[in-house]
Amino acid sequence: SWSRGLGDVYKRHMQELAERIIEELSRPILWAGRSWPLTCAIGLTTFPADARNADDLLRCADLAMYQAKRDDTTGFRFYDSSIHQRLRRKTEMEIELREALSEGRLAVFYQPLLSLDTGRIIGAEALLRLHGRDGRLVLPEEFIPIAEESGLIDPIGEWVLRQACADVKDWLDQGLSVPRLALNVSARQFRNPDLSKQVHEIFADANVPTAMFELEITESVLLGGEESILDLLQELRDTGLTLTVDDFGTGYSSLSYLRRLPVAKLKIDRSFVSDMLKSDDAAAIVDAIISLSKSLRLQVLAEGIEQQAQVDFLLSMGCVEGQGFHFFKPLPAESYTSLLSDLPVA
Ligand code: C2E
Ligand code: MG
Ligand code: MG
């Protein structure tokens, strides 16, 4: 129709305008002898197709702008209803998370970590799960990003720590021999300057020895390379626990920085382990991480082991710790407890 054709013409004009603005703004600014890059995200919305009043139009433009930012640091994006749908799903998941937290529908699962040469259980990783209203078991990839964006990761992270401590206390009280426990802490939790104080308090409240715990941090935590992060890691280690770099190889941490970190272990990312028998590149990366850990005198653990052939390959390269479905999937606390009960007393 005539108006639709006109709408397309307008959209083309808007697009050209957005491209010109981005082009102008993306010229680096020279200041104090350095060049400073600028990024710019633009959200575009049309009247009357998207909304019929100024407030709603602005809201649509805002959503489109955030989407543009998420897709790419610099760029533009027209509003469309999929943006709205995604936001609705996000809001629903946020509500689900809040309710799950207050209604006790979160659970900590435990995946054993093994010594690859002896097959003995040397520890476990605590992994968060959500029991959905519909009875579905929801995996972290569906809700951790939303928990991080909404800030819910702080109370949820605290809950995981308290729950894991309570479980450990329970096992110790039952007289079980309890191997070390690894806990995941996300980058967003590192924005909290009181993190180490909180962690310390939680362990003290639960009356469990801090030395039984490892914190797993992802490389993204380290990326900024800021001194404040280094201080925070040092403080955490001073509470008596050890630090592990999770998903190692997927980020870009510099080696000189890595050397200064108070970490004790690197975890080889699952993607390399699953590809290493089919891809020389993946095998070379695994090999390099193992050598790196040796020269920096760090422990190394391979995650996502699904076949015996991978175990053999890792052992031949000198990696003696691992976890994966080949041995155990993450287990509900009760199943892990029975597993511990069956272990020979160390
Ligand atoms: P991650 O810390 O790298 O945890 C390992 C993930 O690999 C787990 O996924 C585990 O189930 C999965 N995995 C282990 N072995 C195998 C295998 O052989 N094959 C396959 N295909 N997968 C395997 P999960 O439990 O879905 O957790 C995903 C991510 O969510 C974790 O990755 C971690 O980054 C995050 N996460 C989990 N629990 C927490 C938590 O309590 N706090 C925070 N901040 N993040 C958590
Ligand atoms: Mg982990
Ligand atoms: Mg990992």
Coordinates of C-alpha atoms and ligand atoms in Angstrom, one line a residue:
S1 CA 0.0 0.0 0.0
W2 CA 0.9 3.6 -0.3
S3 CA 1.6 4.1 3.4
R4 CA 3.7 0.9 3.7
G5 CA 5.8 2.1 0.8
L6 CA 6.3 5.5 2.6
G7 CA 7.2 3.7 5.8
D8 CA 10.0 1.9 4.0
V9 CA 11.3 5.2 2.6
Y10 CA 11.3 6.7 6.1
K11 CA 13.1 3.6 7.4
R12 CA 15.7 3.9 4.7
H13 CA 16.3 7.6 5.7
M14 CA 16.5 6.7 9.4
Q15 CA 19.0 4.0 8.6
E16 CA 21.2 6.4 6.6
L17 CA 21.0 8.9 9.4
A18 CA 22.0 6.3 12.0
E19 CA 24.9 5.2 9.8
R20 CA 26.1 8.8 9.4
I21 CA 25.9 9.4 13.2
I22 CA 27.8 6.2 13.9
E23 CA 30.4 7.0 11.3
E24 CA 31.0 10.5 12.8
L25 CA 31.1 9.3 16.4
S26 CA 33.4 6.4 15.6
R27 CA 36.3 8.7 14.7
P28 CA 38.7 8.3 17.6
I29 CA 39.0 11.4 19.8
L30 CA 42.5 12.7 20.3
W31 CA 43.1 13.9 23.9
A32 CA 46.1 14.0 26.2
G33 CA 48.3 12.5 23.5
R34 CA 46.1 9.4 23.1
S35 CA 43.4 8.4 20.9
W36 CA 40.1 7.4 22.6
P37 CA 37.6 5.2 20.7
L38 CA 33.9 5.9 21.2
T39 CA 31.1 3.4 20.8
C40 CA 27.6 4.3 20.0
A41 CA 24.4 2.3 19.9
I42 CA 21.2 3.6 18.3
G43 CA 17.6 2.4 18.7
L44 CA 15.1 3.3 16.0
T45 CA 11.4 3.2 16.2
T46 CA 8.6 4.3 13.8
F47 CA 5.3 6.0 14.2
P48 CA 2.6 4.6 14.0
A49 CA 3.8 1.1 13.3
D50 CA 5.5 0.5 16.7
A51 CA 3.6 2.8 19.0
R52 CA 1.1 5.6 18.9
N53 CA 2.3 8.0 21.6
A54 CA 5.6 9.6 22.5
D55 CA 6.2 7.7 25.8
D56 CA 5.7 4.3 24.1
L57 CA 7.8 5.3 21.1
L58 CA 10.6 6.3 23.4
R59 CA 10.3 3.0 25.3
C60 CA 10.5 1.1 22.0
A61 CA 13.6 3.1 20.9
D62 CA 15.2 2.4 24.3
L63 CA 14.6 -1.4 24.0
A64 CA 16.0 -1.3 20.4
M65 CA 19.0 0.7 21.6
Y66 CA 19.8 -1.9 24.3
Q67 CA 19.4 -4.7 21.8
A68 CA 21.8 -2.9 19.5
K69 CA 24.3 -2.6 22.4
R70 CA 23.9 -6.3 23.1
D71 CA 24.4 -7.4 19.5
D72 CA 27.4 -5.3 18.9
T73 CA 29.0 -2.4 20.8
T74 CA 28.5 -0.1 17.9
G75 CA 25.5 -0.2 15.6
F76 CA 21.8 0.5 15.3
R77 CA 18.7 -1.6 15.5
F78 CA 15.1 -1.0 14.5
Y79 CA 12.5 -1.9 17.1
D80 CA 10.5 -5.1 16.4
S81 CA 8.2 -7.3 18.3
S82 CA 10.8 -10.0 18.9
I83 CA 12.7 -7.6 21.1
H84 CA 9.5 -7.2 23.2
Q85 CA 9.1 -11.0 23.4
R86 CA 12.6 -11.6 24.5
L87 CA 12.1 -9.0 27.2
R88 CA 8.9 -10.6 28.3
R89 CA 10.6 -14.0 28.6
K90 CA 13.4 -12.4 30.5
T91 CA 10.9 -10.7 32.9
E92 CA 9.1 -14.1 33.4
M93 CA 12.4 -15.8 34.2
E94 CA 13.3 -13.1 36.6
I95 CA 10.0 -13.6 38.4
E96 CA 10.5 -17.3 38.4
L97 CA 14.0 -16.9 39.9
R98 CA 12.7 -14.6 42.6
E99 CA 10.0 -17.1 43.5
A100 CA 12.3 -20.1 43.3
L101 CA 14.6 -18.3 45.7
S102 CA 11.9 -17.5 48.3
E103 CA 10.0 -20.8 47.8
G104 CA 13.0 -23.1 48.1
R105 CA 12.9 -24.3 44.5
L106 CA 16.6 -23.8 44.0
A107 CA 18.9 -26.8 44.5
V108 CA 22.6 -27.5 44.5
F109 CA 23.8 -30.6 42.5
Y110 CA 27.2 -32.1 42.9
Q111 CA 29.4 -33.4 40.1
P112 CA 32.4 -35.5 41.3
L113 CA 35.9 -34.6 40.2
L114 CA 38.2 -37.5 39.7
S115 CA 41.8 -38.5 39.7
L116 CA 42.2 -39.9 36.1
D117 CA 44.9 -42.3 36.9
T118 CA 43.3 -43.9 40.0
G119 CA 39.7 -43.2 39.3
R120 CA 39.3 -41.9 42.9
I121 CA 36.9 -39.1 43.7
I122 CA 39.0 -36.1 44.8
G123 CA 36.3 -33.5 45.0
A124 CA 33.1 -32.2 43.6
E125 CA 31.7 -29.1 41.9
A126 CA 28.6 -27.5 43.2
L127 CA 26.2 -26.7 40.3
L128 CA 23.0 -24.7 40.7
R129 CA 19.6 -26.0 39.5
L130 CA 16.1 -24.6 39.5
H131 CA 13.0 -26.7 39.9
G132 CA 10.5 -25.0 37.7
R133 CA 6.8 -24.7 38.6
D134 CA 6.0 -27.1 35.9
G135 CA 8.4 -29.7 37.5
R136 CA 11.1 -29.1 34.8
L137 CA 14.7 -29.0 36.0
V138 CA 16.1 -25.7 34.7
L139 CA 19.8 -25.5 33.9
P140 CA 22.0 -22.5 34.8
E141 CA 22.5 -21.3 31.2
E142 CA 18.8 -20.4 31.2
F143 CA 18.8 -18.3 34.3
I144 CA 22.4 -17.3 35.4
P145 CA 22.7 -14.6 32.7
I146 CA 19.3 -13.2 33.9
A147 CA 20.3 -13.5 37.5
E148 CA 23.5 -11.5 36.6
E149 CA 21.7 -8.8 34.7
S150 CA 19.0 -8.3 37.3
G151 CA 21.4 -8.3 40.3
L152 CA 19.7 -11.4 41.7
I153 CA 23.0 -13.2 41.4
D154 CA 24.1 -11.7 44.7
P155 CA 21.3 -13.3 46.9
I156 CA 21.4 -16.4 44.7
G157 CA 25.2 -16.7 45.0
E158 CA 24.9 -16.3 48.8
W159 CA 22.2 -19.0 48.9
V160 CA 24.4 -21.4 46.9
L161 CA 27.3 -20.8 49.3
R162 CA 25.1 -21.3 52.4
Q163 CA 23.4 -24.4 51.0
A164 CA 26.8 -26.0 50.0
C165 CA 28.2 -25.2 53.4
A166 CA 25.1 -26.7 55.1
D167 CA 25.5 -29.9 53.0
V168 CA 29.2 -30.2 53.8
K169 CA 28.4 -29.7 57.5
D170 CA 25.8 -32.4 57.3
W171 CA 28.3 -34.8 55.6
L172 CA 31.0 -34.1 58.2
D173 CA 28.4 -34.6 61.0
Q174 CA 27.5 -38.0 59.5
G175 CA 31.2 -38.9 59.8
L176 CA 31.7 -39.1 56.0
S177 CA 35.1 -38.4 54.5
V178 CA 34.3 -35.3 52.5
P179 CA 36.5 -34.3 49.6
R180 CA 37.1 -30.7 48.5
L181 CA 34.2 -28.7 47.1
A182 CA 34.4 -26.3 44.2
L183 CA 31.9 -23.4 44.0
N184 CA 31.3 -21.1 41.0
V185 CA 31.4 -17.4 41.5
S186 CA 30.4 -15.2 38.5
A187 CA 32.1 -12.1 37.3
R188 CA 29.2 -9.9 38.5
Q189 CA 29.6 -11.1 42.1
F190 CA 33.2 -9.7 41.9
R191 CA 31.7 -6.2 41.6
N192 CA 30.8 -6.5 45.2
P193 CA 33.7 -5.1 47.2
D194 CA 32.5 -7.0 50.3
L195 CA 32.6 -10.4 48.6
S196 CA 35.5 -11.8 50.6
K197 CA 34.0 -10.6 53.9
Q198 CA 30.7 -12.2 53.0
V199 CA 32.3 -15.5 52.0
H200 CA 34.3 -15.5 55.2
E201 CA 31.1 -14.9 57.2
I202 CA 29.3 -17.7 55.5
F203 CA 32.0 -20.2 56.2
A204 CA 32.3 -19.0 59.8
D205 CA 28.5 -19.2 60.3
A206 CA 28.4 -22.7 58.9
N207 CA 31.3 -23.7 61.0
V208 CA 33.1 -25.6 58.2
P209 CA 36.8 -25.4 57.4
T210 CA 37.4 -22.9 54.6
A211 CA 40.3 -25.0 53.4
M212 CA 37.8 -27.6 52.0
F213 CA 36.6 -25.1 49.4
E214 CA 37.7 -23.8 46.0
L215 CA 36.2 -20.9 44.2
E216 CA 35.9 -21.1 40.5
I217 CA 36.2 -17.9 38.7
T218 CA 36.0 -17.4 34.9
E219 CA 38.6 -15.7 32.9
S220 CA 36.2 -12.8 32.3
V221 CA 36.7 -11.8 35.9
L222 CA 40.4 -11.3 35.2
L223 CA 40.0 -9.5 31.9
G224 CA 40.0 -6.0 33.2
G225 CA 43.3 -6.8 34.8
E226 CA 42.6 -4.3 37.5
E227 CA 44.5 -4.1 40.7
S228 CA 41.2 -4.1 42.7
I229 CA 40.4 -7.6 41.4
L230 CA 43.9 -8.8 42.3
D231 CA 43.4 -7.4 45.8
L232 CA 40.0 -9.1 46.1
L233 CA 41.4 -12.4 44.9
Q234 CA 44.2 -12.1 47.4
E235 CA 41.7 -11.4 50.2
L236 CA 39.6 -14.4 49.2
R237 CA 42.7 -16.6 49.3
D238 CA 43.6 -15.2 52.6
T239 CA 40.4 -16.6 54.0
G240 CA 41.9 -20.0 53.4
L241 CA 40.2 -21.3 50.3
T242 CA 41.9 -21.8 46.9
L243 CA 41.1 -20.3 43.6
T244 CA 40.6 -21.9 40.2
V245 CA 40.3 -20.4 36.8
D246 CA 37.3 -22.0 35.1
D247 CA 36.7 -22.4 31.4
F248 CA 40.4 -21.6 30.8
G249 CA 41.4 -21.0 27.2
T250 CA 38.1 -19.2 26.3
G251 CA 39.2 -15.8 27.5
Y252 CA 42.2 -13.7 26.8
S253 CA 44.0 -13.4 30.1
S254 CA 47.6 -12.3 29.6
L255 CA 50.2 -14.7 30.8
S256 CA 52.1 -12.1 32.8
Y257 CA 48.9 -11.3 34.7
L258 CA 48.1 -15.0 35.2
R259 CA 51.5 -15.4 36.8
R260 CA 50.6 -12.8 39.4
L261 CA 47.2 -14.3 40.3
P262 CA 46.8 -16.2 43.6
V263 CA 45.2 -19.1 41.8
A264 CA 46.0 -22.8 42.3
K265 CA 44.3 -24.5 39.4
L266 CA 43.3 -24.1 35.8
K267 CA 40.2 -25.9 34.4
I268 CA 40.5 -26.7 30.7
D269 CA 37.2 -25.7 29.0
R270 CA 34.9 -28.4 27.9
S271 CA 34.9 -27.3 24.3
F272 CA 38.6 -28.2 23.9
V273 CA 38.2 -31.5 25.6
S274 CA 35.3 -32.5 23.4
D275 CA 37.1 -31.5 20.2
M276 CA 40.7 -32.6 21.0
L277 CA 40.4 -36.1 19.5
K278 CA 39.0 -34.7 16.2
S279 CA 40.8 -31.4 16.0
D280 CA 44.6 -30.8 16.0
D281 CA 44.0 -27.2 17.1
A282 CA 41.9 -28.2 20.1
A283 CA 44.5 -30.9 21.0
A284 CA 47.3 -28.3 20.7
I285 CA 45.4 -25.9 23.0
V286 CA 44.9 -28.7 25.6
D287 CA 48.5 -29.5 25.4
A288 CA 49.5 -25.9 25.8
I289 CA 47.3 -25.4 28.8
I290 CA 48.7 -28.5 30.5
S291 CA 52.3 -27.3 29.8
L292 CA 51.4 -23.8 31.0
S293 CA 50.0 -25.2 34.2
K294 CA 53.2 -27.2 34.8
S295 CA 55.5 -24.3 34.2
L296 CA 53.4 -22.0 36.5
R297 CA 53.2 -24.9 39.0
L298 CA 49.4 -24.9 38.9
Q299 CA 47.1 -27.9 39.1
V300 CA 45.1 -28.6 35.9
L301 CA 41.7 -30.3 35.5
A302 CA 39.9 -31.2 32.3
E303 CA 36.1 -30.7 32.3
G304 CA 33.5 -32.4 30.0
I305 CA 35.2 -35.8 29.7
E306 CA 32.7 -38.1 27.9
Q307 CA 34.8 -41.0 26.7
Q308 CA 37.6 -43.3 27.9
A309 CA 39.6 -42.3 24.8
Q310 CA 39.7 -38.7 26.2
V311 CA 40.8 -40.0 29.6
D312 CA 43.7 -41.8 27.9
F313 CA 44.7 -38.8 25.8
L314 CA 44.6 -36.5 28.8
L315 CA 46.7 -38.9 30.8
S316 CA 49.3 -39.2 28.0
M317 CA 49.6 -35.4 28.0
G318 CA 50.1 -35.3 31.8
C319 CA 46.7 -34.1 33.0
V320 CA 45.6 -36.2 35.9
E321 CA 42.3 -34.6 37.0
G322 CA 39.0 -34.5 35.3
Q323 CA 35.2 -34.4 35.5
G324 CA 32.6 -35.3 33.0
F325 CA 29.6 -37.5 32.1
H326 CA 31.9 -40.4 31.4
F327 CA 32.2 -40.6 35.2
F328 CA 29.3 -38.8 36.7
K329 CA 26.6 -36.3 35.8
P330 CA 25.9 -33.6 38.3
L331 CA 24.0 -35.5 41.1
P332 CA 21.2 -34.3 43.5
A333 CA 22.6 -33.9 47.0
E334 CA 21.0 -37.2 48.2
S335 CA 22.7 -39.2 45.5
Y336 CA 26.1 -37.5 46.1
T337 CA 25.6 -38.2 49.8
S338 CA 25.1 -42.0 49.1
L339 CA 28.1 -41.9 46.9
L340 CA 30.2 -40.5 49.8
S341 CA 28.8 -43.1 52.1
D342 CA 30.1 -45.8 49.8
L343 CA 33.6 -44.4 49.5
P344 CA 36.3 -46.2 51.4
V345 CA 37.3 -44.1 54.5
A346 CA 40.5 -42.3 53.6
Ligands
C2E1 P1 31.0 -24.6 34.6 O1 31.3 -24.0 35.9 O2 32.0 -24.7 33.6 O3 30.4 -26.0 35.0 C1 30.6 -27.2 34.2 C2 29.4 -27.5 33.3 O4 29.7 -28.5 32.5 C3 28.2 -27.9 34.1 O5 27.0 -27.4 33.4 C4 28.2 -29.4 34.0 O6 27.0 -30.0 34.1 C5 28.7 -29.5 32.6 N1 29.4 -30.8 32.3 C6 30.3 -31.5 33.1 N2 30.7 -32.6 32.5 C7 30.1 -32.6 31.3 C8 30.2 -33.5 30.2 O7 30.9 -34.6 30.2 N3 29.5 -33.2 29.0 C9 28.7 -32.1 29.0 N4 28.0 -31.9 27.8 N5 28.6 -31.2 30.0 C10 29.3 -31.5 31.1 P2 25.8 -26.7 34.2 O8 25.6 -27.4 35.5 O9 24.7 -26.6 33.2 O10 26.4 -25.3 34.5 C11 26.7 -24.4 33.5 C12 27.4 -23.2 34.0 O11 26.6 -22.4 34.9 C13 28.6 -23.5 34.8 O12 29.7 -23.8 34.0 C14 28.8 -22.2 35.6 O13 29.5 -21.3 34.8 C15 27.4 -21.8 35.8 N6 26.9 -22.1 37.2 C16 26.5 -23.3 37.7 N7 26.2 -23.2 39.0 C17 26.6 -21.9 39.3 C18 26.5 -21.2 40.6 O14 26.2 -21.7 41.7 N8 26.9 -19.9 40.6 C19 27.3 -19.3 39.4 N9 27.7 -18.0 39.5 N10 27.4 -19.9 38.2 C20 27.0 -21.2 38.2
MG2 MG 32.7 -24.3 37.2
MG3 MG 33.8 -24.7 33.2

